[in-house]
XYZ file of N, CA and C in Angstrom:
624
model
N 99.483 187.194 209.683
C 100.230 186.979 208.438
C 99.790 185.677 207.760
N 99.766 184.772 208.607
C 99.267 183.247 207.789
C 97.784 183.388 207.018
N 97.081 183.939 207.981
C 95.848 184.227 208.095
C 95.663 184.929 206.448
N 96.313 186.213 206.236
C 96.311 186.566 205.265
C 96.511 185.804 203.865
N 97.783 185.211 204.389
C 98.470 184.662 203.029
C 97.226 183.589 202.395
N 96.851 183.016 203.416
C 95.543 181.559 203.005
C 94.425 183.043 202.259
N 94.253 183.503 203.035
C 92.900 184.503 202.204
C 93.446 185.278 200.597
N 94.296 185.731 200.810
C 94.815 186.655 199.908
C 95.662 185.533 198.652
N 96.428 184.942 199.219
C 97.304 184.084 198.044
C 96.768 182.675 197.670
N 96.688 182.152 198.729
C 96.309 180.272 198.734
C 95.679 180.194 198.371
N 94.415 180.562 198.999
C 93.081 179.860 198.251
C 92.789 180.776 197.034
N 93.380 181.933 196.647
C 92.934 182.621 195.393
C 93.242 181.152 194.506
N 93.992 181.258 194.500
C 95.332 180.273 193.849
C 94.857 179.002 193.420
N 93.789 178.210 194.106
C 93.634 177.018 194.284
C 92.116 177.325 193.716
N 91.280 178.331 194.272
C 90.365 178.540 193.085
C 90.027 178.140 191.626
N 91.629 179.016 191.372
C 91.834 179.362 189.932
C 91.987 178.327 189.205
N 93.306 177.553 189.977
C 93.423 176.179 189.204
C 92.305 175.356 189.212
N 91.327 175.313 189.987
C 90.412 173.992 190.211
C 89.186 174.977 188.378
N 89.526 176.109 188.531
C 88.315 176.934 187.490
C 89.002 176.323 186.399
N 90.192 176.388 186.057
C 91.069 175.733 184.981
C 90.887 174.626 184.714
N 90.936 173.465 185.570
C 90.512 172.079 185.422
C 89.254 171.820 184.843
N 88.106 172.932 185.556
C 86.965 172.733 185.188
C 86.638 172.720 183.674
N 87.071 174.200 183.211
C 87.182 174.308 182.012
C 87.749 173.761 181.007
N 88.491 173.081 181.574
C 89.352 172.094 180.366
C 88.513 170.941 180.324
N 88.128 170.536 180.964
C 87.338 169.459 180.921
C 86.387 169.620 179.822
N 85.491 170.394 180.465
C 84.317 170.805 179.479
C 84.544 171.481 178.715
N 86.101 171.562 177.956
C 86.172 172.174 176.784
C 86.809 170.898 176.057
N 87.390 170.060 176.532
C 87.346 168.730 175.647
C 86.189 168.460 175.415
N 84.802 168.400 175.988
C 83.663 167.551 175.959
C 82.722 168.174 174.540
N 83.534 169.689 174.557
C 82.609 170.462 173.523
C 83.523 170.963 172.165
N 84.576 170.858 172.505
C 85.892 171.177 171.301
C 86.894 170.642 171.365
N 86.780 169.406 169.955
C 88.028 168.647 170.097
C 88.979 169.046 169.682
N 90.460 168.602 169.823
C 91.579 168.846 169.192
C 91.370 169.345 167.887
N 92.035 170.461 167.473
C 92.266 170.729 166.143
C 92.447 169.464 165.239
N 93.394 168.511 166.017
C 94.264 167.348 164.621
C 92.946 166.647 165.070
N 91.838 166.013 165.392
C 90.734 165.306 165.235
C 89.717 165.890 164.595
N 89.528 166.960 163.886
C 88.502 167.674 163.266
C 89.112 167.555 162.054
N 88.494 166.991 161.037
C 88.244 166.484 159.676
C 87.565 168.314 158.631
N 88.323 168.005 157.890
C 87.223 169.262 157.186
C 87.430 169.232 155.565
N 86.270 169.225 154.917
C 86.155 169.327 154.094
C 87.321 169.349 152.537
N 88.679 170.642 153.216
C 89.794 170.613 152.415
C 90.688 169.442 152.577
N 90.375 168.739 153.878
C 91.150 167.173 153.856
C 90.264 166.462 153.106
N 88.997 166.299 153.061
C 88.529 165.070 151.635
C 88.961 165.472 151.001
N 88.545 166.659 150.122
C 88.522 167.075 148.796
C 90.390 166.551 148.241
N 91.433 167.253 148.648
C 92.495 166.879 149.132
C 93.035 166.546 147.175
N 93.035 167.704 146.655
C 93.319 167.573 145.257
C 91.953 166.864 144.066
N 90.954 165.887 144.276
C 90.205 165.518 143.765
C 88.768 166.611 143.714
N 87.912 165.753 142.868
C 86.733 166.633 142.331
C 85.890 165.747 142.366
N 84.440 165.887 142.570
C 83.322 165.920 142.813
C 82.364 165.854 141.533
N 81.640 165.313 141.492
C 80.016 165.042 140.516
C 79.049 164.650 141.170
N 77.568 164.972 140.581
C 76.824 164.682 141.484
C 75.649 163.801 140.298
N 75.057 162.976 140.525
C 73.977 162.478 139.828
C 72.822 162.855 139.964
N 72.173 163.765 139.090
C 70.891 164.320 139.615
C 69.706 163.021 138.730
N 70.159 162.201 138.488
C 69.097 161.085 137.910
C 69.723 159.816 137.303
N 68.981 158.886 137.355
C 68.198 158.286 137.718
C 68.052 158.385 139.807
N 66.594 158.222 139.965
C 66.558 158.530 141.421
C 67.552 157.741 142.905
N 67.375 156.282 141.922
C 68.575 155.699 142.718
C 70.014 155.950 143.294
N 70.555 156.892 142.204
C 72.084 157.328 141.746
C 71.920 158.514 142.306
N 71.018 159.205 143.015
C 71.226 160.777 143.128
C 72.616 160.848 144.456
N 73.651 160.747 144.298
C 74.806 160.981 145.326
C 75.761 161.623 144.267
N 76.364 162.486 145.867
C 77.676 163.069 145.116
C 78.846 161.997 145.296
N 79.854 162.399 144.191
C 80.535 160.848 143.700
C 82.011 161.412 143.804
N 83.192 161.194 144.210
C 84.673 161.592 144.285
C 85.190 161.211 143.286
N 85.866 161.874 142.356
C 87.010 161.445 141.288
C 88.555 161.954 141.670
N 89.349 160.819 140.918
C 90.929 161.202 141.410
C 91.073 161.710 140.149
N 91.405 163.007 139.388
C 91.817 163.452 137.973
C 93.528 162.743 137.609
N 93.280 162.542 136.451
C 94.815 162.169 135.769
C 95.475 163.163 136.083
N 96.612 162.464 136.449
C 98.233 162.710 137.266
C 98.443 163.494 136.140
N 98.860 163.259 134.989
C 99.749 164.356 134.064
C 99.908 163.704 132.463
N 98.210 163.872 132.556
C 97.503 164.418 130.859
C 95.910 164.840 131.375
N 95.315 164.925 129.977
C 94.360 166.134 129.778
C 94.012 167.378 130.451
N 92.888 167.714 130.260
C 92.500 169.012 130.649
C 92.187 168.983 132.287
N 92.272 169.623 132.726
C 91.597 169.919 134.017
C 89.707 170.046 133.963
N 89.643 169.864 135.382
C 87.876 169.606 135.357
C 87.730 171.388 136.038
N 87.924 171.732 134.922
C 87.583 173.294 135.320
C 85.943 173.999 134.459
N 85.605 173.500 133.504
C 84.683 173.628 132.978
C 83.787 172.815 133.631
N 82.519 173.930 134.101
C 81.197 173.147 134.464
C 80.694 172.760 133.331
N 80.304 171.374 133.760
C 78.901 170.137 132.754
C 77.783 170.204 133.719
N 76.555 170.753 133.225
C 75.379 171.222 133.864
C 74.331 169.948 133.573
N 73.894 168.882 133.859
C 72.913 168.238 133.457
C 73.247 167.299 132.206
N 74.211 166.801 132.239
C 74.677 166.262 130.530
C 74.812 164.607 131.309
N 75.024 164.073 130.124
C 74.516 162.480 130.207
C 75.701 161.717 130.594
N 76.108 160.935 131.269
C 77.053 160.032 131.813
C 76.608 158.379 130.833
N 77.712 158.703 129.815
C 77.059 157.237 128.883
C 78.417 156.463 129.341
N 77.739 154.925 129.607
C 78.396 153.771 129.402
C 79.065 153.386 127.897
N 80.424 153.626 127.693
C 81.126 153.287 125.995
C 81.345 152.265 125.844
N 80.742 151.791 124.556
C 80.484 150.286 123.946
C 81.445 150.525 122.939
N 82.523 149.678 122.854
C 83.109 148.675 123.893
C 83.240 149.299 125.191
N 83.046 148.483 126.126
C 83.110 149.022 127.773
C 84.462 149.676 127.675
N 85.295 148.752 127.574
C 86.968 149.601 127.685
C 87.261 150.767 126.782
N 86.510 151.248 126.032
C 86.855 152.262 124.812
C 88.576 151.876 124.398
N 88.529 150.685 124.139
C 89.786 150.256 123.373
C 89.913 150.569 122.147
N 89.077 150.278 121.766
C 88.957 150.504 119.469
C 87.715 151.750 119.638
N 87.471 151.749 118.500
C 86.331 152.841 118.171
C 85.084 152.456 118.931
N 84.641 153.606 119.278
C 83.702 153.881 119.650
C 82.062 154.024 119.419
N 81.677 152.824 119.403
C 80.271 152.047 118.635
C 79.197 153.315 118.873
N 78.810 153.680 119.948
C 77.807 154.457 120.355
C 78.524 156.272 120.661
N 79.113 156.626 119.771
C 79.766 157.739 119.598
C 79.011 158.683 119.368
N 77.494 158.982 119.119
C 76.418 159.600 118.965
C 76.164 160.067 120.360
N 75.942 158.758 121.407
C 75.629 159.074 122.610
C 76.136 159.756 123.015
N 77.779 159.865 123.178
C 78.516 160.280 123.831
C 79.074 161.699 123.620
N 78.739 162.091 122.407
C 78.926 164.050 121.865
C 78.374 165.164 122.992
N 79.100 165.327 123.449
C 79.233 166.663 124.067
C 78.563 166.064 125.992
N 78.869 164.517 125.822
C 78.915 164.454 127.170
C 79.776 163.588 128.014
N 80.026 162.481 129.084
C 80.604 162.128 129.751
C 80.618 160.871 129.366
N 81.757 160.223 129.112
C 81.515 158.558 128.894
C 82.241 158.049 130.106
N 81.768 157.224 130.673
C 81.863 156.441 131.422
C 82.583 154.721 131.342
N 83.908 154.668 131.300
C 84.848 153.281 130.747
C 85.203 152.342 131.594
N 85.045 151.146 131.848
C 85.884 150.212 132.567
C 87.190 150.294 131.582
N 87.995 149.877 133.093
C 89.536 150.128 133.570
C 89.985 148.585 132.694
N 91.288 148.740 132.354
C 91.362 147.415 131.483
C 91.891 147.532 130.251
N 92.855 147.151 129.975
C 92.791 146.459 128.075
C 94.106 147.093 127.103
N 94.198 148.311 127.698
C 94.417 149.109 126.908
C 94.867 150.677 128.212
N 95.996 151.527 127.372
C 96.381 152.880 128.947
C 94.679 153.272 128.938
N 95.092 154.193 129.879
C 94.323 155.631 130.559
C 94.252 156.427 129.446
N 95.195 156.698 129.361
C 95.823 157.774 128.103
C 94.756 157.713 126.473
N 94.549 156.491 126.444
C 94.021 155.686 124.776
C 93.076 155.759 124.949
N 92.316 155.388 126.488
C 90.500 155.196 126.599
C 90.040 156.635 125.923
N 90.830 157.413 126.875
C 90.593 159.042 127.101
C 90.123 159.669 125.501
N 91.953 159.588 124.576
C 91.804 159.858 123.254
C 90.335 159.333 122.582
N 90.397 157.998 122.519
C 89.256 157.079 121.879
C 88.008 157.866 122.339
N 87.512 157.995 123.413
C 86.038 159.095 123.616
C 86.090 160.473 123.244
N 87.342 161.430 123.645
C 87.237 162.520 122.548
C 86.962 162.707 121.278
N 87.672 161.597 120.939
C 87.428 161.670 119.095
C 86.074 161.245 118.746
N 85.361 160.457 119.714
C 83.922 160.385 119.609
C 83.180 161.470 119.728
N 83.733 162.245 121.106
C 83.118 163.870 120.489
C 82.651 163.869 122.222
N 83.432 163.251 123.149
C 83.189 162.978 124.631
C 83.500 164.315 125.024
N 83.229 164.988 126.162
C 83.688 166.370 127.058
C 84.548 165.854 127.917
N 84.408 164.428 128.425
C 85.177 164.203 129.640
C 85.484 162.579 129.256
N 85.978 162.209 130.611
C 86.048 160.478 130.697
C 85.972 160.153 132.053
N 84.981 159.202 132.214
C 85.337 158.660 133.675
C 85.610 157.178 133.685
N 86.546 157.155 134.091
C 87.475 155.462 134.149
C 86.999 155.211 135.383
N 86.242 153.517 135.343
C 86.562 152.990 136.852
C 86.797 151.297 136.824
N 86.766 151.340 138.013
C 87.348 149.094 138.103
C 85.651 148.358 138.327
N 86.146 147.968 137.394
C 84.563 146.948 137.161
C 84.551 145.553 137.634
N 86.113 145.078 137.490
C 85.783 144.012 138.252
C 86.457 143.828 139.800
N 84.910 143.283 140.768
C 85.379 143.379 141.607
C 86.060 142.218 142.501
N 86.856 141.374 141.671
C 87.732 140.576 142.160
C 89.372 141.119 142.268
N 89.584 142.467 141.656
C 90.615 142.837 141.629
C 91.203 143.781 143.089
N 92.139 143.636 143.147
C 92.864 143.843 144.363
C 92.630 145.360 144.693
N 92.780 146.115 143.364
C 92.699 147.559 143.505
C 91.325 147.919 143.395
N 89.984 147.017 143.781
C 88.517 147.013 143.047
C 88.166 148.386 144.578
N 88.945 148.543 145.290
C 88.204 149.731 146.990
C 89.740 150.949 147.260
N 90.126 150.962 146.097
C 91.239 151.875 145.790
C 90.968 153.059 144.770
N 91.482 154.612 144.602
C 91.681 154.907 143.708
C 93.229 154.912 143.359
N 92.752 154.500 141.627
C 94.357 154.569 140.758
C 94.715 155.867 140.268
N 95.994 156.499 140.658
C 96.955 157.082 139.867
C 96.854 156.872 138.055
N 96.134 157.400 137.739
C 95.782 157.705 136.043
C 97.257 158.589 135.230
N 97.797 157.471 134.944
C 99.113 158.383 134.198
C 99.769 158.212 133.052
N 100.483 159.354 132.196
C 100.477 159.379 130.862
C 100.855 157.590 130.362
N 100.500 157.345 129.155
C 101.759 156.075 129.011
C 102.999 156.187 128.144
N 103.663 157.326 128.267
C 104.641 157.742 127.348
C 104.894 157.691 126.108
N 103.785 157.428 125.490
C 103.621 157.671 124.043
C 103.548 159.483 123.131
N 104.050 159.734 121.917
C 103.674 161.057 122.287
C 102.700 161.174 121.353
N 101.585 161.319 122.252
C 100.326 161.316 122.444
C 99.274 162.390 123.351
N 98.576 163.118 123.133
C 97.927 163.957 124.619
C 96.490 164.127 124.177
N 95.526 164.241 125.241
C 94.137 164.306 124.796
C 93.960 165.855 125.203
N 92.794 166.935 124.927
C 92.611 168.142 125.493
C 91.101 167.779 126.623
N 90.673 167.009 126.838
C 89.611 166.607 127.843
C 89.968 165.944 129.061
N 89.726 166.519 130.176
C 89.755 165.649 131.270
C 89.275 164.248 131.557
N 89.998 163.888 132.487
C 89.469 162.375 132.956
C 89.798 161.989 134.137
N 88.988 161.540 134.597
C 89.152 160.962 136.331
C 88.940 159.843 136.441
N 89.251 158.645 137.359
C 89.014 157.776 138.186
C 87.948 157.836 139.237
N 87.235 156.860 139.067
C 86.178 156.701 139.819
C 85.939 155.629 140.776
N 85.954 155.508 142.142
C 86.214 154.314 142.697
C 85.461 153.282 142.090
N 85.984 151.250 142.320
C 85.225 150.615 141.552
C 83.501 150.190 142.305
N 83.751 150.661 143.422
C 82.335 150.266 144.146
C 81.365 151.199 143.271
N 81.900 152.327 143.184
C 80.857 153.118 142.428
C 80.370 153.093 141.390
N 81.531 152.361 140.697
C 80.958 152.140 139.072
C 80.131 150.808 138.895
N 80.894 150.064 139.240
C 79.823 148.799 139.308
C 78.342 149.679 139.707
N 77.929 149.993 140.420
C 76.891 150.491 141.411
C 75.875 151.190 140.355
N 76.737 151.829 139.824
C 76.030 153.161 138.332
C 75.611 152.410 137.199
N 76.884 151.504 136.707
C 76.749 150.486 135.620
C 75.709 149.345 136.063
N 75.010 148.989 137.242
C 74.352 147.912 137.167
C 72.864 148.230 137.398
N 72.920 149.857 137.686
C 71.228 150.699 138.047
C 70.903 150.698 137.053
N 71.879 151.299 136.261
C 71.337 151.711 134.725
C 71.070 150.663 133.996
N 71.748 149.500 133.808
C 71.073 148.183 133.270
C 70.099 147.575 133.645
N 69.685 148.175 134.939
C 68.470 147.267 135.522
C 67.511 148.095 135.287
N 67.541 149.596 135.313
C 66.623 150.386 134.990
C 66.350 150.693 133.528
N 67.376 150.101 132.390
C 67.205 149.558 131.229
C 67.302 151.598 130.961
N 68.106 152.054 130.940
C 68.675 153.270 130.855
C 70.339 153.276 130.140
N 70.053 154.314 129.321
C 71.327 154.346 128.489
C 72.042 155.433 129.002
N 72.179 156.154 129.951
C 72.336 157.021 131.016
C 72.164 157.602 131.810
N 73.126 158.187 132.910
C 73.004 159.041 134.219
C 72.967 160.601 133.725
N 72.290 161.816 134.532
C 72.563 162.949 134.264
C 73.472 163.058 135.250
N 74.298 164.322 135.222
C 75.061 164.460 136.602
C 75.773 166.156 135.552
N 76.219 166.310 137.104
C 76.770 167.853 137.121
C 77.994 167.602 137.471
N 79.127 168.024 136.775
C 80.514 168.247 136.760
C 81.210 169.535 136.837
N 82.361 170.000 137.353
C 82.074 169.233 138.993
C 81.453 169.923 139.579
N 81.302 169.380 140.786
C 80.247 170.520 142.186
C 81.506 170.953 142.927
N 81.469 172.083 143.486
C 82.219 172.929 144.598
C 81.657 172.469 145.743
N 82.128 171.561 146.491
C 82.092 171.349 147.777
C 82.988 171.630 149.349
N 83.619 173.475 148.693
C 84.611 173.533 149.507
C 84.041 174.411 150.618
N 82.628 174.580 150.930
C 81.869 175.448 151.785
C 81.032 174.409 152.261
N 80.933 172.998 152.018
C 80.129 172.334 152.420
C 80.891 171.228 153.522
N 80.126 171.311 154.754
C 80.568 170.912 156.027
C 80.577 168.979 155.632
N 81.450 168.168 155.887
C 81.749 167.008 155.328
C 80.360 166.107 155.786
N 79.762 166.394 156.781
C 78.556 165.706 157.047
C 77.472 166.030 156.496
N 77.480 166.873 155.827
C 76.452 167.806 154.715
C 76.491 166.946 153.331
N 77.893 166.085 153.060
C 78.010 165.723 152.018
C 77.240 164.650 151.177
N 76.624 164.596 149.969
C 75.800 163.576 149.953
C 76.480 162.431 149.269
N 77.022 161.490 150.685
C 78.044 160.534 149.539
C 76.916 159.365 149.539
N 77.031 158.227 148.750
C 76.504 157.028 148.305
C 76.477 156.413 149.999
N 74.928 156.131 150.164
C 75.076 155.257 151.153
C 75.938 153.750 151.332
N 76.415 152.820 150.127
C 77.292 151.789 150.155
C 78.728 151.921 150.286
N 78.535 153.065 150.780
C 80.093 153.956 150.344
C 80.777 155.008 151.768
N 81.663 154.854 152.192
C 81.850 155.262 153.731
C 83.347 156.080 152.919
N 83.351 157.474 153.949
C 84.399 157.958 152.920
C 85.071 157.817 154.182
């Protein structure tokens, strides 16, 4: 009877568990926890994507936070269209180089004047979009994105606009001056919801 029970029950028993241990082991070593696997729908995480296909320096894909609650949504693709710097930088008053900016992306330091006004001020120039970012980088919020929101005026633009972190803009705004370029091309936005987060091509100065 003992004899049996060790053959038949015990050591089955003790097998099994030690096969269990095994496997757990080497299934931590090869598949981590669900909650430690990062994926793609956690970056993205409400924001949108552009990518710079030129100047060669700038070629990275770039994260925008879209305004909280005004303009359009970034639902319309921009295929190759120009990312202009708006003179005045802040697009506070009119818009000096409003030629440049027809039927493509202006690009504004943060500052002076709402979200809301930059936005208007480049549409009426004849802008598709707006990208706001922090230029100077002594400011507290210069490795943050800002919450872009109406300023309760009644007021509304029909073009989107996003926030752009300030590392990045500085980064764009100081290639293009050095490369003595009056703009970036870039594609608005890219679908990056099939693309594995290490696939992603973010800015090497830039750790997401």
């Amino acid at each position: 009877m003992l004899e049996d029970y060790i053959n038949n029950i015990l050591w089955p028993s003790v097998v099994v568990a030690m096969l269990g241990l095994a496997a757990g082991l080497l299934g931590d070593s090869h598949h981590p926890p669900l909650n430690d696997i990062i994926t793609t729908q956690d970056i993205i995480a409400g924001d949108v994507f552009f990518e710079i296909t030129e100047p060669f320096p700038l070629e990275y894909t770039y994260r925008l936070r879209p305004a909280k609650d005004f303009g359009a949504s970034f639902s319309r693709r921009m295929e190759g269209v120009a990312l202009v710097p708006t003179i005045p930088a802040e697009a506070c008053a009119k818009i000096i180089n409003a030629m440049a900016l027809r039927g493509n992306v202006a690009l504004i330091d943060r500052g002076e004047c709402s979200f809301l006004t930059k936005t208007i001020n480049v549409e009426v120039a004849g802008a598709n979009a707006a990208i706001i970012t922090e230029f100077n980088n002594e400011s507290s919020e210069f490795d943050y994105y800002i919450e872009m929101i109406h300023d309760n005026t009644n007021r509304e633009t029909h073009i989107p606009a996003g926030f752009l972190l300030g590392r990045n803009g500085v980064v764009i705004r100081n290639t293009l001056k050095r490369l003595k370029r009056s703009h970036a091309l870039v594609n608005l936005p890219v679908n990056l919801t099939f693309t594995p987060p290490s696939k992603i091509n973010h800015p090497p100065w830039l750790g997401w």
